[in-house]
Coordinates of C-alpha atoms in Angstrom, one line a residue:
X1 CA 0.0 0.0 0.0
X2 CA 2.9 2.3 0.9
X3 CA 4.4 1.7 -2.6
X4 CA 1.1 2.4 -4.2
X5 CA 0.7 5.7 -2.4
X6 CA 4.2 6.7 -3.1
X7 CA 3.9 5.8 -6.8
X8 CA 0.6 7.8 -7.0
X9 CA 2.3 10.8 -5.2
X10 CA 5.2 10.7 -7.7
X11 CA 2.8 10.5 -10.6
X12 CA 0.8 13.4 -9.5
X13 CA 3.9 15.5 -8.8
X14 CA 5.2 14.6 -12.3
X15 CA 1.8 15.6 -13.9
X16 CA 1.7 18.8 -12.1
X17 CA 5.2 19.7 -13.2
X18 CA 4.5 18.7 -16.8
X19 CA 1.3 20.8 -16.8
X20 CA 3.2 23.7 -15.3
X21 CA 5.8 23.3 -17.9
X22 CA 3.2 23.2 -20.7
X23 CA 1.5 26.4 -19.2
X24 CA 4.9 28.1 -19.1
X25 CA 5.6 27.1 -22.8
X26 CA 2.1 28.5 -23.7
X27 CA 2.7 31.8 -21.9
X28 CA 6.1 32.4 -23.3
X29 CA 6.2 35.7 -25.2
X30 CA 2.8 36.9 -23.8
X31 CA 4.3 39.6 -21.9
X32 CA 6.3 42.8 -23.0
X33 CA 9.7 43.5 -21.7
X34 CA 8.0 46.0 -19.3
X35 CA 5.6 43.3 -18.0
X36 CA 2.6 44.3 -19.7
X37 CA 0.2 41.5 -20.7
X38 CA -0.2 41.0 -24.6
X39 CA -3.2 38.6 -24.5
X40 CA -6.8 39.3 -23.4
X41 CA -7.7 38.4 -19.8
X42 CA -10.9 37.5 -18.0
X43 CA -13.0 40.6 -17.8
X44 CA -11.7 42.2 -20.9
X45 CA -13.9 43.6 -23.6
X46 CA -13.0 43.6 -27.3
X47 CA -14.3 45.3 -30.4
X48 CA -13.1 44.8 -33.9
X49 CA -13.8 45.8 -37.6
X50 CA -13.3 44.3 -41.0
X51 CA -9.8 45.2 -42.1
X52 CA -10.3 44.3 -45.8
X53 CA -11.5 47.8 -46.9
X54 CA -8.5 49.4 -45.0
X55 CA -5.9 47.0 -46.5
X56 CA -7.4 47.5 -49.8
X57 CA -6.8 51.2 -49.6
X58 CA -3.3 50.6 -48.4
X59 CA -2.4 48.2 -51.1
X60 CA -3.8 50.4 -53.8
X61 CA -1.6 53.3 -52.6
X62 CA 1.5 51.3 -53.2
X63 CA 0.6 49.7 -56.5
X64 CA -0.5 53.0 -58.2
X65 CA -4.1 51.8 -58.6
X66 CA -6.7 54.4 -59.4
X67 CA -9.2 52.3 -57.3
X68 CA -8.2 53.9 -54.0
X69 CA -10.8 56.2 -53.1
X70 CA -11.6 56.0 -49.3
X71 CA -15.1 57.4 -49.9
X72 CA -15.9 54.3 -52.1
X73 CA -14.5 51.7 -49.6
X74 CA -17.9 51.3 -47.8
X75 CA -20.3 51.7 -50.7
X76 CA -22.2 48.5 -51.3
X77 CA -19.8 46.4 -49.4
X78 CA -20.5 44.0 -46.3
X79 CA -19.0 45.5 -43.2
X80 CA -18.6 43.6 -40.0
X81 CA -18.5 44.8 -36.5
X82 CA -17.1 42.2 -33.8
X83 CA -17.5 42.2 -30.2
X84 CA -16.3 40.0 -27.2
X85 CA -16.5 39.8 -23.5
X86 CA -14.0 37.3 -21.9
X87 CA -15.4 35.2 -19.3
X88 CA -12.0 33.5 -18.7
X89 CA -8.6 34.1 -20.2
X90 CA -9.3 31.4 -22.8
X91 CA -13.2 31.7 -23.2
X92 CA -15.5 34.6 -24.4
X93 CA -19.0 35.5 -25.2
X94 CA -19.0 37.2 -28.7
X95 CA -21.3 39.0 -31.1
X96 CA -21.0 39.8 -34.7
X97 CA -23.0 42.6 -36.6
X98 CA -22.7 42.7 -40.4
X99 CA -24.5 45.0 -42.7
X100 CA -24.7 45.9 -46.2
X101 CA -26.6 49.2 -47.5
X102 CA -26.5 50.2 -50.9
X103 CA -28.3 53.1 -52.6
X104 CA -27.9 54.3 -56.2
X105 CA -29.8 56.2 -59.0
X106 CA -29.6 56.1 -62.7
X107 CA -30.7 59.1 -64.7
X108 CA -31.5 59.3 -68.5
X109 CA -32.5 62.2 -70.5
X110 CA -35.4 61.7 -73.0
X111 CA -37.4 63.9 -75.3
X112 CA -40.7 65.4 -74.1
X113 CA -44.1 64.1 -75.3
X114 CA -44.9 67.4 -77.2
X115 CA -41.4 68.0 -78.7
X116 CA -38.7 65.3 -79.0
X117 CA -36.0 68.1 -79.2
X118 CA -36.9 69.3 -75.7
X119 CA -35.4 67.2 -73.1
X120 CA -36.7 65.9 -69.8
X121 CA -35.3 63.2 -67.3
X122 CA -36.3 59.7 -66.1
X123 CA -34.9 58.4 -63.0
X124 CA -34.4 54.8 -61.6
X125 CA -33.6 54.6 -58.0
X126 CA -32.2 51.2 -56.4
X127 CA -32.0 50.3 -52.7
X128 CA -30.7 47.3 -51.0
X129 CA -30.1 46.4 -47.3
X130 CA -29.1 43.4 -45.3
X131 CA -28.4 43.1 -41.5
X132 CA -27.0 40.1 -39.8
X133 CA -26.4 39.4 -36.0
X134 CA -24.4 36.6 -34.7
X135 CA -24.1 35.5 -30.9
X136 CA -21.6 32.8 -30.0
X137 CA -19.4 31.1 -27.3
X138 CA -15.8 31.1 -28.1
X139 CA -12.9 28.9 -26.6
X140 CA -9.3 29.6 -27.3
X141 CA -5.8 28.2 -26.9
X142 CA -2.3 28.7 -28.4
X143 CA 1.4 29.5 -27.9
X144 CA 2.5 33.0 -27.3
X145 CA 1.1 35.7 -29.6
X146 CA -0.5 33.2 -31.9
X147 CA -3.9 32.1 -30.7
X148 CA -6.5 29.7 -32.2
X149 CA -10.1 29.7 -31.3
X150 CA -13.3 27.7 -32.0
X151 CA -16.9 27.6 -30.8
X152 CA -20.5 27.7 -31.9
X153 CA -23.5 30.2 -31.9
X154 CA -26.7 31.4 -33.6
X155 CA -26.9 33.9 -36.5
X156 CA -29.9 35.9 -37.7
X157 CA -30.4 37.9 -40.9
X158 CA -33.1 40.3 -42.0
X159 CA -33.3 42.7 -45.1
X160 CA -33.7 42.8 -48.7
X161 CA -31.6 40.5 -50.8
X162 CA -32.9 41.7 -54.2
X163 CA -33.2 45.1 -55.7
X164 CA -36.0 47.5 -54.6
X165 CA -36.6 49.9 -57.3
X166 CA -38.6 53.1 -58.0
X167 CA -39.1 55.1 -61.2
X168 CA -39.8 58.6 -61.9
X169 CA -40.8 59.8 -65.4
X170 CA -40.4 63.2 -66.9
X171 CA -43.4 62.5 -69.3
X172 CA -46.8 62.0 -67.6
X173 CA -49.4 59.9 -69.0
X174 CA -52.4 61.9 -70.2
X175 CA -55.3 61.7 -72.4
X176 CA -53.2 63.1 -75.3
X177 CA -50.2 61.1 -74.5
X178 CA -51.4 57.7 -73.4
X179 CA -48.0 56.1 -74.2
X180 CA -45.5 59.1 -73.5
X181 CA -41.8 58.6 -74.2
X182 CA -40.2 56.6 -71.3
X183 CA -36.8 55.2 -70.5
X184 CA -36.9 51.4 -70.3
X185 CA -34.3 50.8 -67.6
X186 CA -35.0 47.1 -66.8
X187 CA -38.1 46.0 -68.6
X188 CA -40.1 48.6 -66.6
X189 CA -42.0 49.8 -69.7
X190 CA -44.2 47.4 -71.5
X191 CA -46.5 49.1 -74.2
X192 CA -48.7 51.6 -72.3
X193 CA -47.9 50.1 -69.0
X194 CA -44.8 51.2 -66.9
X195 CA -43.6 50.3 -63.5
X196 CA -43.6 52.9 -60.7
X197 CA -42.1 50.7 -57.9
X198 CA -41.0 47.1 -57.2
X199 CA -40.5 45.7 -53.8
X200 CA -38.9 42.2 -53.3
X201 CA -40.3 41.7 -49.9
X202 CA -38.3 41.3 -46.6
X203 CA -35.9 38.4 -46.2
X204 CA -35.4 36.7 -42.7
X205 CA -32.9 33.9 -42.0
X206 CA -31.6 32.2 -38.8
X207 CA -29.2 29.3 -38.3
X208 CA -26.6 27.6 -36.2
X209 CA -22.9 27.9 -37.0
X210 CA -19.7 26.5 -35.7
X211 CA -16.5 28.3 -36.4
X212 CA -12.7 28.1 -36.1
X213 CA -10.1 30.9 -36.7
X214 CA -6.8 32.2 -35.6
X215 CA -5.5 35.5 -34.2
X216 CA -2.1 36.9 -34.0
X217 CA -1.4 39.8 -31.5
X218 CA 0.8 42.4 -33.3
X219 CA 0.9 44.7 -30.2
X220 CA -0.5 44.3 -26.6
X221 CA -4.3 43.8 -26.8
X222 CA -4.3 44.3 -30.6
X223 CA -4.7 41.4 -32.8
X224 CA -5.3 40.5 -36.5
X225 CA -7.5 37.5 -37.2
X226 CA -9.5 35.5 -39.6
X227 CA -12.1 32.7 -39.3
X228 CA -14.2 30.2 -41.1
X229 CA -17.6 29.0 -40.2
X230 CA -19.8 26.0 -41.0
X231 CA -23.6 26.2 -40.5
X232 CA -27.0 25.1 -41.2
X233 CA -29.9 27.3 -41.6
X234 CA -33.4 28.3 -42.8
X235 CA -34.9 31.3 -44.5
X236 CA -38.2 32.9 -45.4
X237 CA -39.1 35.6 -47.9
X238 CA -42.2 37.7 -47.5
X239 CA -44.6 38.8 -50.1
X240 CA -43.1 41.4 -52.6
X241 CA -45.2 43.8 -54.8
X242 CA -45.0 45.9 -57.8
X243 CA -47.0 49.0 -58.7
X244 CA -47.6 50.1 -62.2
X245 CA -49.6 52.7 -64.1
X246 CA -51.4 52.9 -67.4
X247 CA -54.2 54.9 -69.1
X248 CA -57.5 53.2 -68.4
X249 CA -59.9 53.7 -71.4
X250 CA -62.9 52.7 -69.3
X251 CA -62.5 55.6 -66.6
X252 CA -60.6 57.9 -69.1
X253 CA -57.9 58.4 -66.4
X254 CA -54.6 57.1 -65.4
X255 CA -54.9 53.9 -63.2
X256 CA -52.3 52.6 -60.7
X257 CA -52.4 48.9 -60.0
X258 CA -50.5 46.9 -57.3
X259 CA -49.6 43.3 -57.9
X260 CA -48.4 41.0 -55.0
X261 CA -45.9 38.1 -55.4
X262 CA -46.0 34.9 -53.3
X263 CA -44.1 34.4 -50.0
X264 CA -41.6 31.6 -49.8
X265 CA -39.7 29.6 -47.1
X266 CA -36.9 27.2 -47.5
X267 CA -34.4 24.9 -45.4
X268 CA -30.8 25.5 -46.5
X269 CA -28.2 22.6 -46.6
X270 CA -24.8 22.6 -45.1
X271 CA -22.8 25.6 -46.1
X272 CA -19.5 27.2 -45.5
X273 CA -19.4 30.9 -44.6
X274 CA -16.3 33.1 -44.4
X275 CA -17.1 35.5 -41.6
X276 CA -14.5 38.1 -41.8
X277 CA -11.6 37.5 -44.3
X278 CA -9.4 39.6 -42.1
X279 CA -10.3 41.7 -39.1
X280 CA -8.5 43.9 -36.5
X281 CA -9.5 43.5 -32.9
X282 CA -8.8 45.9 -29.9
X283 CA -9.1 44.7 -26.3
X284 CA -9.5 46.8 -23.3

């Protein structure tokens, strides 16, 4: 019995020493020369942004590209904001907010109904938007400044995945001009009928996702990272509608008519989802 207890004691001592040595190896390089902690700790908050547009601007500045206008970086491009709260040194609650807002207009000059040499203007406006929210639990491990992470969570999405369009015409439909000159932007004019507005309906989606990723701390509490997700989800699409106008011979007036489309729902198969090609994260 004494030999068994002695052997068990030696085993536990060696295990504790090995564990301490492993922790020491993992923590090597996680402090600055002045003793400042480089990695996040329990109780820390973190916030980050997608670094792709910033890197694009910097890369274009060095390759003499003309595509380096900072005002264009966030136009119609998915942008992601990341946030974390560290429950432990190696575990965190996190959220991710992703949005895409795009608005543009197309203008065309066209002759007036009474005189084709006199010009007026037709306008098509296009709007898109999509908002995504992710909530997850993250676990971490690594050596020094290089940290890997993995976890799972839920994601939600709402918005419009197709174009919402509205049309403004310089030439009005009247009893004298039942089919006035009108710009056919996207099959919006069909004989004497022309679209005023098309709405695609709202999109809603939700799913579960697992993720893995890596971060490298380039400075104390500042990291660059990337991740890849694998998820399963479902989505639904509410009814869309379109409104058109035409000359109604029965009432001798302009008539507006709205047509509704069908709603839809689907269950999506397994998919991969890159959730931030490259991001920068600040911890405090």
